[in-house]
Tab-separated table of C-alpha atoms in Angstrom:
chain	number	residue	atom	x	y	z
A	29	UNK	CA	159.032	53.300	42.722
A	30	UNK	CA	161.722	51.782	40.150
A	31	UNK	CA	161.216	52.037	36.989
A	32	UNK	CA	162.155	51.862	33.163
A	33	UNK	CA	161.036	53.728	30.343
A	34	UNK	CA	161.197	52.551	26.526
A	35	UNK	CA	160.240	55.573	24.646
A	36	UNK	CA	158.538	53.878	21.238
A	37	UNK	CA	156.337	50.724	21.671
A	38	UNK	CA	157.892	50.800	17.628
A	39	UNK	CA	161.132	52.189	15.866
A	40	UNK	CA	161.279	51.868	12.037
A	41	UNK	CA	164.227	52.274	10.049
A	42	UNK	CA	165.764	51.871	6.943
A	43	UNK	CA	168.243	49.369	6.335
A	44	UNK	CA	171.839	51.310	6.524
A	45	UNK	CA	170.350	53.974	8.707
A	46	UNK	CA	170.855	54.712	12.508
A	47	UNK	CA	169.289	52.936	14.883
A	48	UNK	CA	168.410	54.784	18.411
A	49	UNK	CA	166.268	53.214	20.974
A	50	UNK	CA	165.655	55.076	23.759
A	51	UNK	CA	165.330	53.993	27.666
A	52	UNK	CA	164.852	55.928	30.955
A	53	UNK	CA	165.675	54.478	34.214
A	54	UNK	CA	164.324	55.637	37.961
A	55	UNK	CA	166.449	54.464	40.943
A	56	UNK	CA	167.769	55.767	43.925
A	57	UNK	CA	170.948	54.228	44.068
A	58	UNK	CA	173.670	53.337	41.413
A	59	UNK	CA	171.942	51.203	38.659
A	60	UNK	CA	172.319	48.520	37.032
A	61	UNK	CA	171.331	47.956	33.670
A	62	UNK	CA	170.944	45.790	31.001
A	63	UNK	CA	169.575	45.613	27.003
A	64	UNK	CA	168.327	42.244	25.891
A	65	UNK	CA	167.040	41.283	22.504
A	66	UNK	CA	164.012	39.013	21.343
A	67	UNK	CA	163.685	37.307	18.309
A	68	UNK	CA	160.046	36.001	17.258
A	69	UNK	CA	159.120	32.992	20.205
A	70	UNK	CA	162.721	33.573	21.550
A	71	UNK	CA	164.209	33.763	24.630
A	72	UNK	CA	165.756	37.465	25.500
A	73	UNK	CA	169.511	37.305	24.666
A	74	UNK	CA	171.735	39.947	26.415
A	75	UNK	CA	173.504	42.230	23.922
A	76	UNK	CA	175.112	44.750	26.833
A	77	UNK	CA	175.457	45.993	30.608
A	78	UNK	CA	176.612	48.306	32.464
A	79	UNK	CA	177.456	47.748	35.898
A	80	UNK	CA	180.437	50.253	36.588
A	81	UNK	CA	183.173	52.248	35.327
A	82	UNK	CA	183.537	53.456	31.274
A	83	UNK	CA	180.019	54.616	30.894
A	84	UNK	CA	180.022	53.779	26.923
A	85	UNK	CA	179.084	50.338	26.870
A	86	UNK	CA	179.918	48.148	23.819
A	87	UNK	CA	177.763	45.087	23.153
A	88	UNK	CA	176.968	41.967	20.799
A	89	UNK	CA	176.649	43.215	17.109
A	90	UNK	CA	177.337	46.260	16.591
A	91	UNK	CA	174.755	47.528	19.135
A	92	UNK	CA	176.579	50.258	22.094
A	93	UNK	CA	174.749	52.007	24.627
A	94	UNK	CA	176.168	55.117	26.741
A	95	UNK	CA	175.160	55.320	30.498
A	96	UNK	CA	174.241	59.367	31.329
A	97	UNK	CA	173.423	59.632	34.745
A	98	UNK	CA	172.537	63.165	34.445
A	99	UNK	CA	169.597	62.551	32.265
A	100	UNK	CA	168.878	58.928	34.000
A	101	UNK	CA	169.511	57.508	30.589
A	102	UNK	CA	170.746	54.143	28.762
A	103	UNK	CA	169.932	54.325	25.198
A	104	UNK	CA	171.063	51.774	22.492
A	105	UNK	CA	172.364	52.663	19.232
A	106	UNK	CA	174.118	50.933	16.543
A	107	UNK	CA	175.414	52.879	13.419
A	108	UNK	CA	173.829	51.233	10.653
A	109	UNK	CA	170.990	48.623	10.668
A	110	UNK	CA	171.105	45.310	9.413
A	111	UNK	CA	167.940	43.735	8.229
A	112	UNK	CA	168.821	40.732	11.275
A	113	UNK	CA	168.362	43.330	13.515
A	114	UNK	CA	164.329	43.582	12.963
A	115	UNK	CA	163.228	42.294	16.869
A	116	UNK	CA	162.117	43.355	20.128
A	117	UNK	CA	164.287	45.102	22.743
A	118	UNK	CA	164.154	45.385	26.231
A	119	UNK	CA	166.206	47.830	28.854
A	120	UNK	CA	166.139	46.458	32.180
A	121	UNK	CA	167.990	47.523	35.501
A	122	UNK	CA	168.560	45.564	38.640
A	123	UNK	CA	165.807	45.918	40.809
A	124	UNK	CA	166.406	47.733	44.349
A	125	UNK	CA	167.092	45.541	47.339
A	126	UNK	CA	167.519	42.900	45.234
A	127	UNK	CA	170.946	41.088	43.821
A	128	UNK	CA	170.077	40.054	40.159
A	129	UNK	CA	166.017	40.594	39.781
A	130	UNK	CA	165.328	42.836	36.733
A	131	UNK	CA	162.550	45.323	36.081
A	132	UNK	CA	161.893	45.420	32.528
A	133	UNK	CA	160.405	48.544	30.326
A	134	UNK	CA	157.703	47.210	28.248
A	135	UNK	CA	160.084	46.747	24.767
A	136	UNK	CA	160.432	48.297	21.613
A	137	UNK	CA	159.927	46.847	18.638
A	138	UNK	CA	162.555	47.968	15.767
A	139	UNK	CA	161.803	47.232	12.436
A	140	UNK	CA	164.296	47.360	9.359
A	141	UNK	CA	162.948	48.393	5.969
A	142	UNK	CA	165.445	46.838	3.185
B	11	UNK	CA	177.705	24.889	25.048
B	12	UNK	CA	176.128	25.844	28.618
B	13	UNK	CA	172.692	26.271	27.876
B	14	UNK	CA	169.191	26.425	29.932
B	15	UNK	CA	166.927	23.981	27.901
B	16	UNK	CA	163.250	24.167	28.712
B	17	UNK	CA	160.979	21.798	27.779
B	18	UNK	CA	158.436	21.484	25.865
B	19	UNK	CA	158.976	24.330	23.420
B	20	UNK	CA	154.570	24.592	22.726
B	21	UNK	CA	152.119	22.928	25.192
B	22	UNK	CA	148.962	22.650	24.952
B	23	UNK	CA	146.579	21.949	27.584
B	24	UNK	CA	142.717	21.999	28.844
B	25	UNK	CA	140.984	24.822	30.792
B	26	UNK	CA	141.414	23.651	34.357
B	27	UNK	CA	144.190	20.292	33.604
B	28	UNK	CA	147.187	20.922	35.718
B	29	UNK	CA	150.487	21.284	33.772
B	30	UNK	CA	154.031	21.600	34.720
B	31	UNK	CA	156.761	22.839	32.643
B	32	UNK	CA	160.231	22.324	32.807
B	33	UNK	CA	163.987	23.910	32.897
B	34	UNK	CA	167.243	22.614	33.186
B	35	UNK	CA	170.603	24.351	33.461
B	36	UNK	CA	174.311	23.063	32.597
B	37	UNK	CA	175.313	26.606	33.722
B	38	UNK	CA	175.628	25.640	37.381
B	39	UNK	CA	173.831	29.027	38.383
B	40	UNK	CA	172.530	28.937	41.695
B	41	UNK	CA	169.562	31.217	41.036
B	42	UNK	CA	166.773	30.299	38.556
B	43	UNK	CA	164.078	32.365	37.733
B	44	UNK	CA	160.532	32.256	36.165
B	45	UNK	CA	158.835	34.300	34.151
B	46	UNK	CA	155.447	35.477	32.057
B	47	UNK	CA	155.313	37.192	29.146
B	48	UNK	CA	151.789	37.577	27.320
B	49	UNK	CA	152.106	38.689	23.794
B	50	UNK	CA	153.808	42.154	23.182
B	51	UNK	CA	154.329	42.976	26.626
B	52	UNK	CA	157.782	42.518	29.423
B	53	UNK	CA	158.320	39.432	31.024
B	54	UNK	CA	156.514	39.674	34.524
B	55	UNK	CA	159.064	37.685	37.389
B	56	UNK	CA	156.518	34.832	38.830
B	57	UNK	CA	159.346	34.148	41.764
B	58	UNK	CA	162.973	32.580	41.643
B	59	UNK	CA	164.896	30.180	43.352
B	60	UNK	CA	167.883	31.221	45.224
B	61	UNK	CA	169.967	27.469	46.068
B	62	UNK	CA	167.236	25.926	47.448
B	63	UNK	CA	165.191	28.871	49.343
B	64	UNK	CA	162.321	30.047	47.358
B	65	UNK	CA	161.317	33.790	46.688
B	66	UNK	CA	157.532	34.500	45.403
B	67	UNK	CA	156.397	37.531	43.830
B	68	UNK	CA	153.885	39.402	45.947
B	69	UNK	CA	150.928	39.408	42.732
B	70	UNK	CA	152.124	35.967	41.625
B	71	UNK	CA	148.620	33.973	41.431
B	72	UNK	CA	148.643	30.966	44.397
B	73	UNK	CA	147.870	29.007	41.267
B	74	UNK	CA	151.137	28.806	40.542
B	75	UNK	CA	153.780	26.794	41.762
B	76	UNK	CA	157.480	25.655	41.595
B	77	UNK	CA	160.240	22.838	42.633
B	78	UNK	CA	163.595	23.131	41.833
B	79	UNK	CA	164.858	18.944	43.386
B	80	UNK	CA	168.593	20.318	42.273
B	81	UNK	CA	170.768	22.917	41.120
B	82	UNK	CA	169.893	21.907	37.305
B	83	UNK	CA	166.100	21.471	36.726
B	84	UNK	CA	163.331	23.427	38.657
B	85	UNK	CA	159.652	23.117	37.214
B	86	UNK	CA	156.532	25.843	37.151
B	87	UNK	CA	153.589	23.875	38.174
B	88	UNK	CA	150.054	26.214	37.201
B	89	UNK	CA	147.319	24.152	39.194
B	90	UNK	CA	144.355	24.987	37.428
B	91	UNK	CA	145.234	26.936	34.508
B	92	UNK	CA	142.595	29.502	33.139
B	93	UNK	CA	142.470	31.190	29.871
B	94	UNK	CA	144.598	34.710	30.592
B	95	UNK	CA	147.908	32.015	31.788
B	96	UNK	CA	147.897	31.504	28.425
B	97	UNK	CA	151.696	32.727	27.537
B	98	UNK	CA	155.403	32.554	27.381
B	99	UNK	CA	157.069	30.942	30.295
B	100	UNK	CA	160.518	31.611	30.299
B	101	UNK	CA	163.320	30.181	32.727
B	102	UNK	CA	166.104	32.255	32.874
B	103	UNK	CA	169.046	31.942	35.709
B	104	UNK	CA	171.794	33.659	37.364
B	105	UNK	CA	175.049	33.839	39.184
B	106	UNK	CA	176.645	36.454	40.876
B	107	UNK	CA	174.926	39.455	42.451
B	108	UNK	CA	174.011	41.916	39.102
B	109	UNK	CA	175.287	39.799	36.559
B	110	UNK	CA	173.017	39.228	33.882
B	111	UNK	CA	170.446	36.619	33.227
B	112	UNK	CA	171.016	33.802	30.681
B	113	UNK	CA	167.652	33.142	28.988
B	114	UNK	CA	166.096	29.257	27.729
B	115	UNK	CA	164.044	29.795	24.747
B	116	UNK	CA	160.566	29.560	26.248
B	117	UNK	CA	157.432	27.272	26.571
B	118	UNK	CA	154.842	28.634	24.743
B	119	UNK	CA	151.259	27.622	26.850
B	120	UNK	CA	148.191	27.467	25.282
B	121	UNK	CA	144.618	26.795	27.331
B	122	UNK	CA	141.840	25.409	25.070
């Protein structure tokens, strides 16, 4: 079955440092995918896809994410961490059979330490 | 700004009292979805609207319900709500195949 995979129910960091959060995708045909943020009793607010073509995928603030189909991978990184960026993030890919409906991995939570 | 606006923000209502919340959409999407998210966990799709024609998720509870009357506002109706549909509902909608979903800001749903 489809799936996604956040690696880290939490990521802490300091403020300045790298930010990685990781997410593994199952599907057996081309994906696609998408990270969305959450701020505390939010809606999720899309910060980048990646539907075809140039697999490094620039977003909303900073935040990129690099499609690896090798490793069935999408993870989101952003060079240094700003202290706005403390929230929940979801990687979600289009679900199979379907034209828009997302499955979701179950979020990470990043934290930023000042 | 287009926006999807749903309405109320908190609501709280009785074990059992049905309660409908709401969604609109200046977007002009023709797909609007629902959704459940219970504290610290994914949003769970209830069912979406494509136009008009209705799509219900195979574990979504008969309890729940929806209208959309047109293109802008569709409603989740929970008849008899019970303590664990205590959540987020969030409306979110769509336009062309695998674009992505533009989020409202939620109802949160309390059941006392």
């Amino acid at each position: 079955a489809q799936s996604v995979t956040q690696l880290g129910s939490h990521v802490s960091v300091s403020e300045g440092a790298l930010v990685l959060l990781r997410c593994n995708y199952s599907s057996s045909v081309p994906p696609y995918l998408f990270w969305y943020v959450q701020y505390p009793n939010q809606g999720l607010q899309l910060l980048l896809k990646y539907t075809t073509g140039a697999t490094l995928v620039k977003g909303i603030n900073g935040f990129e994410a690099e499609f690896k189909k090798s490793e069935t991978s999408f993870h989101l990184t952003k060079p240094s961490a700003h202290m706005s960026d403390a929230a929940e993030y979801f990687c979600a890919v289009v679900r199979e059979g379907s034209q828009g409906n997302l499955i979701f991995g179950k979020g990470t939570k990043l934290s930023v330490k000042p | 700004d287009a926006m999807v606006i749903q309405n109320p923000r908190y609501q709280v209502t009785q074990f059992g009292k049905p309660v409908t919340l709401s969604c609109s959409q200046t977007l002009n999407h023709n797909v609007m979805y629902w959704y459940q998210q219970k504290s610290s966990q994914a949003p769970k799709l209830l069912f979406h609207y494509y136009d008009k024609d209705f799509n219900n998720e195979a574990d979504t509870p008969d309890n729940f319900q929806s209208r959309r009357p047109n293109t802008s506002f569709c409603f989740l109706d929970i008849r008899s709500p019970g303590l664990g549909d205590a959540a987020m509902y969030l409306c979110a909608t769509g336009d062309r195949a695998y674009q992505p979903q533009h989020f409202g800001d939620g109802t949160r749903l309390s059941i006392l």
